[in-house]
Amino acid sequence: MPWSPTLSRRTLLGALAATGAAPLLPAATAQEAPATRPIPSTGEALPVVGLGSWITFNVGDDPEARDDCAEVMRAFFAEGGRLIDSSPMYGSSQPVIGSGLARLGRPAGLFAADKVWTSGDGPAQVEESRRLWGVPRFDLLQVHNLLAWETHLDTLFAMKAEGRLRYVGITTSEGRRHGEIEQVMRSRPIDFVQVTYNILDREVEERILPLAQERGIAVIVNRPFRQGALVDDMAGETLPGWAGEVGCGSWAQILLKFVVSHPAVTCAIPATTRVDHVRENLGVARGPMPDAAMRRRMAADVEAM
C-alpha cells in the first residue's frame, strides 16, 4: 500500500517564496507530516509510529513519573502521533494514560487502542478500562494474547455492531501462538492483528504478514526494539554509511524504520519514558523509506554485527 503523500518543508517554503507568501507560513504547518498507512478495512490513515505503554507507563501514583509520562504524550501528539496502546495487564498504565489525556485536554487526534485480558467478565473489564482512560469509547479493542478469544471476539464484534467500538483485533508477543493467530485471521473478520517484529525477530514475515495483506488486516508491531535491548546492543557500533539514504540519524531510527517500511505493517508501538526518544521515534515517520533491497541490506548488516 502506498505511503501517504507529503510535502517537504524545503519544497513548500520554496513554492510560497515564489508567490511572496512564505512569511505568512506558521511554523507548525511547515513540518513534514508523518507517513501514514491505511487501515485496510476502512481506509482510515494512521501514522506509522504509535506509542506503547508496557512497563514505561506503569509508574503508579508517583507524581513526577506521571508528569514525565504526560510530557511524553504531549510530545507524541505534537509530532503528529495518534495511536496509544495499553492493556489491563500493564499495571497502572491505563490510569496514567487517562491522567495524561486529561492534562492535555483530551487531544482530538487520539486513536485509543486497548485490550481485554481476562478469563472472566470481559465487558466489565472493558468498561473499567474505558473509565480509567476517560474516553467515551475505544477505537480499537484487542484480545490480549488470545486469552479466551472465542468469547471475547463475540463480545467485541457485538460492541462494534452497536457502534460502541470501531475496530476489533487480537494480539500476541515474542513469537508465541502464531498458528492460532493464523487460524483467527483466516476465520474471523478482525480488523487488526498485533505481533512482535523487529530486524532480528522476523518469523512473521513468512506467514503472518503476507496473510494480513491477503485478508486486509492491519498490523500493529510490538517490541520493535526488543524492549530496548536491540538499541543497547548497537550502541557501540558505528552508524553505517547508508543510514543517511533512509533518513536515519541513529541506530534506534534504523531499527524502527526497518519495521515500519514493511508494506504489511500499519503501525509500530515503541514505548519510551523520554521526550527526546518519542521525537526521535516519530522522526522515523518522515523522510525516505527503504525499498526491499535496502531492507535486505539493513537486516544483513545488523545480523553481521
PDB file of C-alpha atoms in Angstrom:
ATOM      1  CA  MET A   1       0.000   0.000   0.000  1.00  0.00           C
ATOM      2  CA  PRO A   2       1.375   3.426  -0.835  1.00  0.00           C
ATOM      3  CA  TRP A   3       2.732   5.901   1.638  1.00  0.00           C
ATOM      4  CA  SER A   4       0.598   8.996   2.049  1.00  0.00           C
ATOM      5  CA  PRO A   5       1.937  11.917   0.011  1.00  0.00           C
ATOM      6  CA  THR A   6       3.632  14.662   1.981  1.00  0.00           C
ATOM      7  CA  LEU A   7       5.265  17.925   1.034  1.00  0.00           C
ATOM      8  CA  SER A   8       8.743  18.634   2.294  1.00  0.00           C
ATOM      9  CA  ARG A   9       9.477  21.804   4.222  1.00  0.00           C
ATOM     10  CA  ARG A  10      12.002  22.903   1.568  1.00  0.00           C
ATOM     11  CA  THR A  11       9.560  22.361  -1.313  1.00  0.00           C
ATOM     12  CA  LEU A  12       6.728  24.123   0.490  1.00  0.00           C
ATOM     13  CA  LEU A  13       8.799  27.116   1.509  1.00  0.00           C
ATOM     14  CA  GLY A  14      10.225  27.408  -1.993  1.00  0.00           C
ATOM     15  CA  ALA A  15       6.802  27.451  -3.578  1.00  0.00           C
ATOM     16  CA  LEU A  16       5.499  30.018  -1.119  1.00  0.00           C
ATOM     17  CA  ALA A  17       8.565  32.194  -1.557  1.00  0.00           C
ATOM     18  CA  ALA A  18       7.920  32.285  -5.297  1.00  0.00           C
ATOM     19  CA  THR A  19       4.486  33.742  -4.625  1.00  0.00           C
ATOM     20  CA  GLY A  20       5.633  36.056  -1.868  1.00  0.00           C
ATOM     21  CA  ALA A  21       3.663  34.113   0.733  1.00  0.00           C
ATOM     22  CA  ALA A  22       6.486  32.490   2.704  1.00  0.00           C
ATOM     23  CA  PRO A  23       6.416  34.968   5.629  1.00  0.00           C
ATOM     24  CA  LEU A  24       2.787  34.040   6.283  1.00  0.00           C
ATOM     25  CA  LEU A  25       3.518  30.324   6.846  1.00  0.00           C
ATOM     26  CA  PRO A  26       3.097  29.322  10.518  1.00  0.00           C
ATOM     27  CA  ALA A  27       5.998  27.275  11.856  1.00  0.00           C
ATOM     28  CA  ALA A  28       3.727  24.377  12.880  1.00  0.00           C
ATOM     29  CA  THR A  29       2.468  23.829   9.325  1.00  0.00           C
ATOM     30  CA  ALA A  30       5.960  23.829   7.824  1.00  0.00           C
ATOM     31  CA  GLN A  31       6.870  20.479   9.397  1.00  0.00           C
ATOM     32  CA  GLU A  32       6.504  17.474   7.145  1.00  0.00           C
ATOM     33  CA  ALA A  33       3.542  15.341   8.204  1.00  0.00           C
ATOM     34  CA  PRO A  34       4.331  11.813   9.385  1.00  0.00           C
ATOM     35  CA  ALA A  35       3.874   8.998   6.890  1.00  0.00           C
ATOM     36  CA  THR A  36       0.667   7.051   7.312  1.00  0.00           C
ATOM     37  CA  ARG A  37      -0.741   3.696   6.299  1.00  0.00           C
ATOM     38  CA  PRO A  38      -4.435   2.984   5.704  1.00  0.00           C
ATOM     39  CA  ILE A  39      -6.371   0.594   7.920  1.00  0.00           C
ATOM     40  CA  PRO A  40      -7.418  -1.936   5.258  1.00  0.00           C
ATOM     41  CA  SER A  41     -10.977  -2.450   6.495  1.00  0.00           C
ATOM     42  CA  THR A  42     -11.870   1.258   6.274  1.00  0.00           C
ATOM     43  CA  GLY A  43      -9.055   3.191   4.595  1.00  0.00           C
ATOM     44  CA  GLU A  44      -8.588   5.410   7.662  1.00  0.00           C
ATOM     45  CA  ALA A  45      -4.988   6.661   7.795  1.00  0.00           C
ATOM     46  CA  LEU A  46      -2.776   6.054  10.828  1.00  0.00           C
ATOM     47  CA  PRO A  47       0.742   7.396  11.369  1.00  0.00           C
ATOM     48  CA  VAL A  48       3.197   4.517  11.106  1.00  0.00           C
ATOM     49  CA  VAL A  49       4.644   5.192  14.572  1.00  0.00           C
ATOM     50  CA  GLY A  50       2.446   4.934  17.654  1.00  0.00           C
ATOM     51  CA  LEU A  51       3.130   4.808  21.396  1.00  0.00           C
ATOM     52  CA  GLY A  52       3.239   1.732  23.613  1.00  0.00           C
ATOM     53  CA  SER A  53       2.808   1.799  27.404  1.00  0.00           C
ATOM     54  CA  TRP A  54       4.085  -1.600  28.609  1.00  0.00           C
ATOM     55  CA  ILE A  55       6.406  -1.009  31.616  1.00  0.00           C
ATOM     56  CA  THR A  56       7.123   2.643  30.762  1.00  0.00           C
ATOM     57  CA  PHE A  57       3.745   3.974  31.944  1.00  0.00           C
ATOM     58  CA  ASN A  58       3.442   1.601  34.903  1.00  0.00           C
ATOM     59  CA  VAL A  59       4.536   4.291  37.380  1.00  0.00           C
ATOM     60  CA  GLY A  60       1.768   4.092  39.982  1.00  0.00           C
ATOM     61  CA  ASP A  61       0.944   7.321  41.780  1.00  0.00           C
ATOM     62  CA  ASP A  62       4.445   8.821  41.579  1.00  0.00           C
ATOM     63  CA  PRO A  63       3.668  12.459  40.647  1.00  0.00           C
ATOM     64  CA  GLU A  64       6.996  13.170  38.955  1.00  0.00           C
ATOM     65  CA  ALA A  65       6.837   9.975  36.898  1.00  0.00           C
ATOM     66  CA  ARG A  66       3.258  10.780  35.903  1.00  0.00           C
ATOM     67  CA  ASP A  67       4.401  14.241  34.828  1.00  0.00           C
ATOM     68  CA  ASP A  68       7.085  12.627  32.677  1.00  0.00           C
ATOM     69  CA  CYS A  69       4.521  10.356  31.036  1.00  0.00           C
ATOM     70  CA  ALA A  70       2.228  13.297  30.327  1.00  0.00           C
ATOM     71  CA  GLU A  71       5.112  15.155  28.670  1.00  0.00           C
ATOM     72  CA  VAL A  72       5.903  12.102  26.533  1.00  0.00           C
ATOM     73  CA  MET A  73       2.271  12.092  25.415  1.00  0.00           C
ATOM     74  CA  ARG A  74       2.361  15.843  24.769  1.00  0.00           C
ATOM     75  CA  ALA A  75       5.423  15.431  22.522  1.00  0.00           C
ATOM     76  CA  PHE A  76       3.832  12.418  20.811  1.00  0.00           C
ATOM     77  CA  PHE A  77       0.749  14.382  19.774  1.00  0.00           C
ATOM     78  CA  ALA A  78       2.808  17.449  18.862  1.00  0.00           C
ATOM     79  CA  GLU A  79       4.824  15.301  16.442  1.00  0.00           C
ATOM     80  CA  GLY A  80       1.674  14.006  14.753  1.00  0.00           C
ATOM     81  CA  GLY A  81       1.217  10.727  16.638  1.00  0.00           C
ATOM     82  CA  ARG A  82      -2.239   9.220  17.179  1.00  0.00           C
ATOM     83  CA  LEU A  83      -2.326   5.577  18.329  1.00  0.00           C
ATOM     84  CA  ILE A  84      -1.626   4.854  22.001  1.00  0.00           C
ATOM     85  CA  ASP A  85      -1.793   1.204  23.070  1.00  0.00           C
ATOM     86  CA  SER A  86      -2.318  -0.263  26.537  1.00  0.00           C
ATOM     87  CA  SER A  87      -3.792  -3.225  28.413  1.00  0.00           C
ATOM     88  CA  PRO A  88      -5.295  -4.146  31.797  1.00  0.00           C
ATOM     89  CA  MET A  89      -2.175  -6.261  32.420  1.00  0.00           C
ATOM     90  CA  TYR A  90       0.107  -3.198  32.248  1.00  0.00           C
ATOM     91  CA  GLY A  91      -0.174  -2.269  35.909  1.00  0.00           C
ATOM     92  CA  SER A  92      -1.025   1.421  36.358  1.00  0.00           C
ATOM     93  CA  SER A  93      -0.511   2.301  32.684  1.00  0.00           C
ATOM     94  CA  GLN A  94      -4.212   2.827  31.963  1.00  0.00           C
ATOM     95  CA  PRO A  95      -4.870   5.398  34.709  1.00  0.00           C
ATOM     96  CA  VAL A  96      -1.549   7.099  33.894  1.00  0.00           C
ATOM     97  CA  ILE A  97      -2.694   7.452  30.277  1.00  0.00           C
ATOM     98  CA  GLY A  98      -6.067   8.746  31.462  1.00  0.00           C
ATOM     99  CA  SER A  99      -4.390  11.314  33.696  1.00  0.00           C
ATOM    100  CA  GLY A 100      -2.139  12.461  30.851  1.00  0.00           C
ATOM    101  CA  LEU A 101      -5.028  12.772  28.413  1.00  0.00           C
ATOM    102  CA  ALA A 102      -6.976  14.875  30.908  1.00  0.00           C
ATOM    103  CA  ARG A 103      -3.984  17.145  31.435  1.00  0.00           C
ATOM    104  CA  LEU A 104      -3.596  17.592  27.671  1.00  0.00           C
ATOM    105  CA  GLY A 105      -7.244  18.452  27.162  1.00  0.00           C
ATOM    106  CA  ARG A 106      -8.054  15.090  25.568  1.00  0.00           C
ATOM    107  CA  PRO A 107      -6.426  15.563  22.125  1.00  0.00           C
ATOM    108  CA  ALA A 108      -8.913  15.090  19.299  1.00  0.00           C
ATOM    109  CA  GLY A 109      -6.486  13.047  17.223  1.00  0.00           C
ATOM    110  CA  LEU A 110      -6.182  10.222  19.760  1.00  0.00           C
ATOM    111  CA  PHE A 111      -6.629   6.678  18.454  1.00  0.00           C
ATOM    112  CA  ALA A 112      -7.263   4.750  21.677  1.00  0.00           C
ATOM    113  CA  ALA A 113      -6.199   1.095  21.487  1.00  0.00           C
ATOM    114  CA  ASP A 114      -6.614  -1.190  24.464  1.00  0.00           C
ATOM    115  CA  LYS A 115      -7.147  -4.873  25.179  1.00  0.00           C
ATOM    116  CA  VAL A 116      -9.350  -7.321  27.017  1.00  0.00           C
ATOM    117  CA  TRP A 117      -7.303  -9.725  29.151  1.00  0.00           C
ATOM    118  CA  THR A 118      -9.383 -11.905  31.425  1.00  0.00           C
ATOM    119  CA  SER A 119     -10.815 -15.397  31.549  1.00  0.00           C
ATOM    120  CA  GLY A 120     -13.946 -13.974  33.180  1.00  0.00           C
ATOM    121  CA  ASP A 121     -16.189 -10.952  32.649  1.00  0.00           C
ATOM    122  CA  GLY A 122     -14.852  -9.236  29.534  1.00  0.00           C
ATOM    123  CA  PRO A 123     -17.482  -6.456  29.314  1.00  0.00           C
ATOM    124  CA  ALA A 124     -16.811  -5.393  32.910  1.00  0.00           C
ATOM    125  CA  GLN A 125     -13.079  -5.231  32.286  1.00  0.00           C
ATOM    126  CA  VAL A 126     -13.570  -3.219  29.101  1.00  0.00           C
ATOM    127  CA  GLU A 127     -15.796  -0.747  30.927  1.00  0.00           C
ATOM    128  CA  GLU A 128     -13.232  -0.334  33.702  1.00  0.00           C
ATOM    129  CA  SER A 129     -10.504   0.258  31.118  1.00  0.00           C
ATOM    130  CA  ARG A 130     -12.661   2.876  29.398  1.00  0.00           C
ATOM    131  CA  ARG A 131     -13.242   4.615  32.737  1.00  0.00           C
ATOM    132  CA  LEU A 132      -9.517   4.670  33.500  1.00  0.00           C
ATOM    133  CA  TRP A 133      -8.697   6.182  30.110  1.00  0.00           C
ATOM    134  CA  GLY A 134     -11.566   8.662  30.418  1.00  0.00           C
ATOM    135  CA  VAL A 135     -12.660   8.166  26.806  1.00  0.00           C
ATOM    136  CA  PRO A 136     -16.232   7.812  25.528  1.00  0.00           C
ATOM    137  CA  ARG A 137     -15.262   4.661  23.654  1.00  0.00           C
ATOM    138  CA  PHE A 138     -12.188   2.861  22.373  1.00  0.00           C
ATOM    139  CA  ASP A 139     -11.190   2.985  18.744  1.00  0.00           C
ATOM    140  CA  LEU A 140      -9.655  -0.492  18.919  1.00  0.00           C
ATOM    141  CA  LEU A 141     -10.029  -3.348  21.380  1.00  0.00           C
ATOM    142  CA  GLN A 142      -7.844  -6.432  21.065  1.00  0.00           C
ATOM    143  CA  VAL A 143      -7.991  -9.849  22.701  1.00  0.00           C
ATOM    144  CA  HIS A 144      -4.693  -9.853  24.579  1.00  0.00           C
ATOM    145  CA  ASN A 145      -2.525 -12.916  23.926  1.00  0.00           C
ATOM    146  CA  LEU A 146      -5.634 -14.764  22.714  1.00  0.00           C
ATOM    147  CA  LEU A 147      -6.903 -15.343  26.260  1.00  0.00           C
ATOM    148  CA  ALA A 148     -10.475 -16.736  25.919  1.00  0.00           C
ATOM    149  CA  TRP A 149     -10.503 -15.300  22.411  1.00  0.00           C
ATOM    150  CA  GLU A 150     -13.655 -17.040  21.170  1.00  0.00           C
ATOM    151  CA  THR A 151     -15.829 -15.467  23.870  1.00  0.00           C
ATOM    152  CA  HIS A 152     -14.150 -12.089  23.779  1.00  0.00           C
ATOM    153  CA  LEU A 153     -14.314 -11.757  19.997  1.00  0.00           C
ATOM    154  CA  ASP A 154     -18.068 -12.366  20.111  1.00  0.00           C
ATOM    155  CA  THR A 155     -18.353  -9.561  22.678  1.00  0.00           C
ATOM    156  CA  LEU A 156     -16.173  -7.155  20.689  1.00  0.00           C
ATOM    157  CA  PHE A 157     -17.955  -7.803  17.392  1.00  0.00           C
ATOM    158  CA  ALA A 158     -21.274  -7.132  19.149  1.00  0.00           C
ATOM    159  CA  MET A 159     -19.894  -3.856  20.525  1.00  0.00           C
ATOM    160  CA  LYS A 160     -18.737  -2.881  17.030  1.00  0.00           C
ATOM    161  CA  ALA A 161     -22.163  -3.671  15.551  1.00  0.00           C
ATOM    162  CA  GLU A 162     -23.766  -1.463  18.212  1.00  0.00           C
ATOM    163  CA  GLY A 163     -21.431   1.476  17.448  1.00  0.00           C
ATOM    164  CA  ARG A 164     -19.606   1.218  20.792  1.00  0.00           C
ATOM    165  CA  LEU A 165     -16.300   0.207  19.194  1.00  0.00           C
ATOM    166  CA  ARG A 166     -14.675   0.958  15.864  1.00  0.00           C
ATOM    167  CA  TYR A 167     -12.188  -1.879  15.352  1.00  0.00           C
ATOM    168  CA  VAL A 168     -11.569  -5.419  16.647  1.00  0.00           C
ATOM    169  CA  GLY A 169      -8.215  -7.186  16.910  1.00  0.00           C
ATOM    170  CA  ILE A 170      -6.083  -9.888  18.508  1.00  0.00           C
ATOM    171  CA  THR A 171      -2.537  -9.836  19.889  1.00  0.00           C
ATOM    172  CA  THR A 172       0.444 -11.991  20.656  1.00  0.00           C
ATOM    173  CA  SER A 173       4.058 -11.250  21.518  1.00  0.00           C
ATOM    174  CA  GLU A 174       7.539 -12.772  21.376  1.00  0.00           C
ATOM    175  CA  GLY A 175       6.641 -15.251  18.648  1.00  0.00           C
ATOM    176  CA  ARG A 176       4.061 -17.183  20.629  1.00  0.00           C
ATOM    177  CA  ARG A 177       0.962 -18.979  19.264  1.00  0.00           C
ATOM    178  CA  HIS A 178       1.412 -17.965  15.645  1.00  0.00           C
ATOM    179  CA  GLY A 179      -0.539 -20.993  14.467  1.00  0.00           C
ATOM    180  CA  GLU A 180      -3.581 -19.933  16.465  1.00  0.00           C
ATOM    181  CA  ILE A 181      -3.144 -16.331  15.312  1.00  0.00           C
ATOM    182  CA  GLU A 182      -3.297 -17.558  11.707  1.00  0.00           C
ATOM    183  CA  GLN A 183      -6.425 -19.563  12.496  1.00  0.00           C
ATOM    184  CA  VAL A 184      -8.210 -16.487  13.827  1.00  0.00           C
ATOM    185  CA  MET A 185      -7.004 -14.322  10.930  1.00  0.00           C
ATOM    186  CA  ARG A 186      -8.447 -16.827   8.443  1.00  0.00           C
ATOM    187  CA  SER A 187     -11.740 -17.489  10.203  1.00  0.00           C
ATOM    188  CA  ARG A 188     -12.872 -14.231  11.837  1.00  0.00           C
ATOM    189  CA  PRO A 189     -13.371 -10.736  10.305  1.00  0.00           C
ATOM    190  CA  ILE A 190     -10.863  -8.953  12.551  1.00  0.00           C
ATOM    191  CA  ASP A 191      -9.554  -5.503  11.652  1.00  0.00           C
ATOM    192  CA  PHE A 192      -6.165  -5.685  13.411  1.00  0.00           C
ATOM    193  CA  VAL A 193      -3.529  -8.177  14.467  1.00  0.00           C
ATOM    194  CA  GLN A 194      -0.676  -7.243  16.815  1.00  0.00           C
ATOM    195  CA  VAL A 195       2.566  -9.214  16.731  1.00  0.00           C
ATOM    196  CA  THR A 196       6.249  -8.954  17.614  1.00  0.00           C
ATOM    197  CA  TYR A 197       8.501  -7.926  14.725  1.00  0.00           C
ATOM    198  CA  ASN A 198      11.964  -6.410  14.582  1.00  0.00           C
ATOM    199  CA  ILE A 199      15.117  -6.581  12.490  1.00  0.00           C
ATOM    200  CA  LEU A 200      16.212  -9.850  14.162  1.00  0.00           C
ATOM    201  CA  ASP A 201      12.842 -11.445  15.037  1.00  0.00           C
ATOM    202  CA  ARG A 202      11.358 -11.839  11.561  1.00  0.00           C
ATOM    203  CA  GLU A 203       9.312 -15.036  11.760  1.00  0.00           C
ATOM    204  CA  VAL A 204       6.099 -13.138  10.956  1.00  0.00           C
ATOM    205  CA  GLU A 205       7.476 -12.281   7.518  1.00  0.00           C
ATOM    206  CA  GLU A 206       6.890 -15.890   6.459  1.00  0.00           C
ATOM    207  CA  ARG A 207       3.151 -16.267   7.053  1.00  0.00           C
ATOM    208  CA  ILE A 208       1.548 -13.656   9.329  1.00  0.00           C
ATOM    209  CA  LEU A 209       2.415 -10.518   7.360  1.00  0.00           C
ATOM    210  CA  PRO A 210       1.534 -11.989   3.940  1.00  0.00           C
ATOM    211  CA  LEU A 211      -1.739 -13.312   5.370  1.00  0.00           C
ATOM    212  CA  ALA A 212      -2.555  -9.878   6.785  1.00  0.00           C
ATOM    213  CA  GLN A 213      -2.103  -8.374   3.321  1.00  0.00           C
ATOM    214  CA  GLU A 214      -4.197 -11.131   1.749  1.00  0.00           C
ATOM    215  CA  ARG A 215      -7.027 -10.774   4.276  1.00  0.00           C
ATOM    216  CA  GLY A 216      -6.954  -6.970   4.540  1.00  0.00           C
ATOM    217  CA  ILE A 217      -5.944  -6.887   8.215  1.00  0.00           C
ATOM    218  CA  ALA A 218      -3.998  -4.011   9.760  1.00  0.00           C
ATOM    219  CA  VAL A 219      -0.779  -4.921  11.601  1.00  0.00           C
ATOM    220  CA  ILE A 220       0.474  -3.344  14.828  1.00  0.00           C
ATOM    221  CA  VAL A 221       4.048  -4.241  15.765  1.00  0.00           C
ATOM    222  CA  ASN A 222       5.147  -4.594  19.386  1.00  0.00           C
ATOM    223  CA  ARG A 223       8.719  -4.952  20.720  1.00  0.00           C
ATOM    224  CA  PRO A 224      10.396  -3.273  17.705  1.00  0.00           C
ATOM    225  CA  PHE A 225      13.484  -2.736  19.902  1.00  0.00           C
ATOM    226  CA  ARG A 226      13.198  -5.982  21.918  1.00  0.00           C
ATOM    227  CA  GLN A 227      12.277  -3.801  24.892  1.00  0.00           C
ATOM    228  CA  GLY A 228      15.339  -1.619  24.314  1.00  0.00           C
ATOM    229  CA  ALA A 229      17.851  -4.481  24.109  1.00  0.00           C
ATOM    230  CA  LEU A 230      18.498  -4.003  20.389  1.00  0.00           C
ATOM    231  CA  VAL A 231      19.306  -0.315  20.835  1.00  0.00           C
ATOM    232  CA  ASP A 232      21.653  -1.152  23.706  1.00  0.00           C
ATOM    233  CA  ASP A 233      23.379  -3.842  21.645  1.00  0.00           C
ATOM    234  CA  MET A 234      24.048  -1.426  18.786  1.00  0.00           C
ATOM    235  CA  ALA A 235      25.223   1.440  20.995  1.00  0.00           C
ATOM    236  CA  GLY A 236      28.927   0.821  20.356  1.00  0.00           C
ATOM    237  CA  GLU A 237      28.594   0.234  16.613  1.00  0.00           C
ATOM    238  CA  THR A 238      29.419   2.908  14.043  1.00  0.00           C
ATOM    239  CA  LEU A 239      26.392   4.148  12.125  1.00  0.00           C
ATOM    240  CA  PRO A 240      26.543   2.626   8.621  1.00  0.00           C
ATOM    241  CA  GLY A 241      27.176   4.841   5.609  1.00  0.00           C
ATOM    242  CA  TRP A 242      23.765   4.050   4.142  1.00  0.00           C
ATOM    243  CA  ALA A 243      21.902   5.458   7.194  1.00  0.00           C
ATOM    244  CA  GLY A 244      21.515   8.840   5.529  1.00  0.00           C
ATOM    245  CA  GLU A 245      19.978   7.237   2.445  1.00  0.00           C
ATOM    246  CA  VAL A 246      16.968   6.237   4.546  1.00  0.00           C
ATOM    247  CA  GLY A 247      16.876   9.407   6.635  1.00  0.00           C
ATOM    248  CA  CYS A 248      18.202   7.879   9.860  1.00  0.00           C
ATOM    249  CA  GLY A 249      20.475   9.633  12.337  1.00  0.00           C
ATOM    250  CA  SER A 250      20.689   6.894  14.973  1.00  0.00           C
ATOM    251  CA  TRP A 251      20.545   3.136  15.420  1.00  0.00           C
ATOM    252  CA  ALA A 252      17.119   3.459  17.049  1.00  0.00           C
ATOM    253  CA  GLN A 253      15.805   5.128  13.906  1.00  0.00           C
ATOM    254  CA  ILE A 254      17.365   2.456  11.683  1.00  0.00           C
ATOM    255  CA  LEU A 255      15.796  -0.341  13.726  1.00  0.00           C
ATOM    256  CA  LEU A 256      12.368   1.292  13.771  1.00  0.00           C
ATOM    257  CA  LYS A 257      12.418   2.327  10.104  1.00  0.00           C
ATOM    258  CA  PHE A 258      13.145  -1.275   9.133  1.00  0.00           C
ATOM    259  CA  VAL A 259       9.908  -2.297  10.868  1.00  0.00           C
ATOM    260  CA  VAL A 260       7.567   0.406   9.562  1.00  0.00           C
ATOM    261  CA  SER A 261       8.869   0.157   5.999  1.00  0.00           C
ATOM    262  CA  HIS A 262       7.446  -3.348   5.598  1.00  0.00           C
ATOM    263  CA  PRO A 263       4.392  -2.915   3.333  1.00  0.00           C
ATOM    264  CA  ALA A 264       2.151  -5.027   5.598  1.00  0.00           C
ATOM    265  CA  VAL A 265       2.882  -3.020   8.750  1.00  0.00           C
ATOM    266  CA  THR A 266       0.354  -0.347   9.678  1.00  0.00           C
ATOM    267  CA  CYS A 267       1.889   0.979  12.901  1.00  0.00           C
ATOM    268  CA  ALA A 268       4.709   0.159  15.327  1.00  0.00           C
ATOM    269  CA  ILE A 269       4.329   0.987  19.027  1.00  0.00           C
ATOM    270  CA  PRO A 270       7.693   1.601  20.702  1.00  0.00           C
ATOM    271  CA  ALA A 271       7.434   2.545  24.379  1.00  0.00           C
ATOM    272  CA  THR A 272       9.547   5.229  26.000  1.00  0.00           C
ATOM    273  CA  THR A 273       9.832   7.383  29.116  1.00  0.00           C
ATOM    274  CA  ARG A 274      11.712  10.203  27.378  1.00  0.00           C
ATOM    275  CA  VAL A 275      10.516  13.141  25.294  1.00  0.00           C
ATOM    276  CA  ASP A 276      13.649  13.135  23.130  1.00  0.00           C
ATOM    277  CA  HIS A 277      13.100   9.467  22.331  1.00  0.00           C
ATOM    278  CA  VAL A 278       9.480   9.925  21.332  1.00  0.00           C
ATOM    279  CA  ARG A 279      10.547  12.726  18.986  1.00  0.00           C
ATOM    280  CA  GLU A 280      13.305  10.519  17.596  1.00  0.00           C
ATOM    281  CA  ASN A 281      10.790   7.726  17.043  1.00  0.00           C
ATOM    282  CA  LEU A 282       8.268   9.954  15.263  1.00  0.00           C
ATOM    283  CA  GLY A 283      11.117  11.234  13.091  1.00  0.00           C
ATOM    284  CA  VAL A 284      11.186   7.767  11.528  1.00  0.00           C
ATOM    285  CA  ALA A 285       7.767   8.503  10.020  1.00  0.00           C
ATOM    286  CA  ARG A 286       9.302  11.269   7.921  1.00  0.00           C
ATOM    287  CA  GLY A 287      11.782  11.185   5.081  1.00  0.00           C
ATOM    288  CA  PRO A 288      12.687   8.355   2.685  1.00  0.00           C
ATOM    289  CA  MET A 289      11.686   4.757   3.320  1.00  0.00           C
ATOM    290  CA  PRO A 290      13.949   1.830   2.402  1.00  0.00           C
ATOM    291  CA  ASP A 291      12.911  -0.365  -0.518  1.00  0.00           C
ATOM    292  CA  ALA A 292      13.088  -4.164  -0.450  1.00  0.00           C
ATOM    293  CA  ALA A 293      16.745  -4.255  -1.469  1.00  0.00           C
ATOM    294  CA  MET A 294      17.750  -1.775   1.215  1.00  0.00           C
ATOM    295  CA  ARG A 295      15.726  -3.675   3.824  1.00  0.00           C
ATOM    296  CA  ARG A 296      17.681  -6.830   3.000  1.00  0.00           C
ATOM    297  CA  ARG A 297      20.934  -4.911   3.358  1.00  0.00           C
ATOM    298  CA  MET A 298      19.855  -3.429   6.681  1.00  0.00           C
ATOM    299  CA  ALA A 299      18.964  -6.858   8.095  1.00  0.00           C
ATOM    300  CA  ALA A 300      22.169  -8.467   6.820  1.00  0.00           C
ATOM    301  CA  ASP A 301      24.377  -5.723   8.266  1.00  0.00           C
ATOM    302  CA  VAL A 302      22.712  -5.887  11.682  1.00  0.00           C
ATOM    303  CA  GLU A 303      22.890  -9.692  11.742  1.00  0.00           C
ATOM    304  CA  ALA A 304      26.597  -9.489  10.932  1.00  0.00           C
ATOM    305  CA  MET A 305      27.176  -7.254  13.941  1.00  0.00           C
TER     306      MET A 305
END
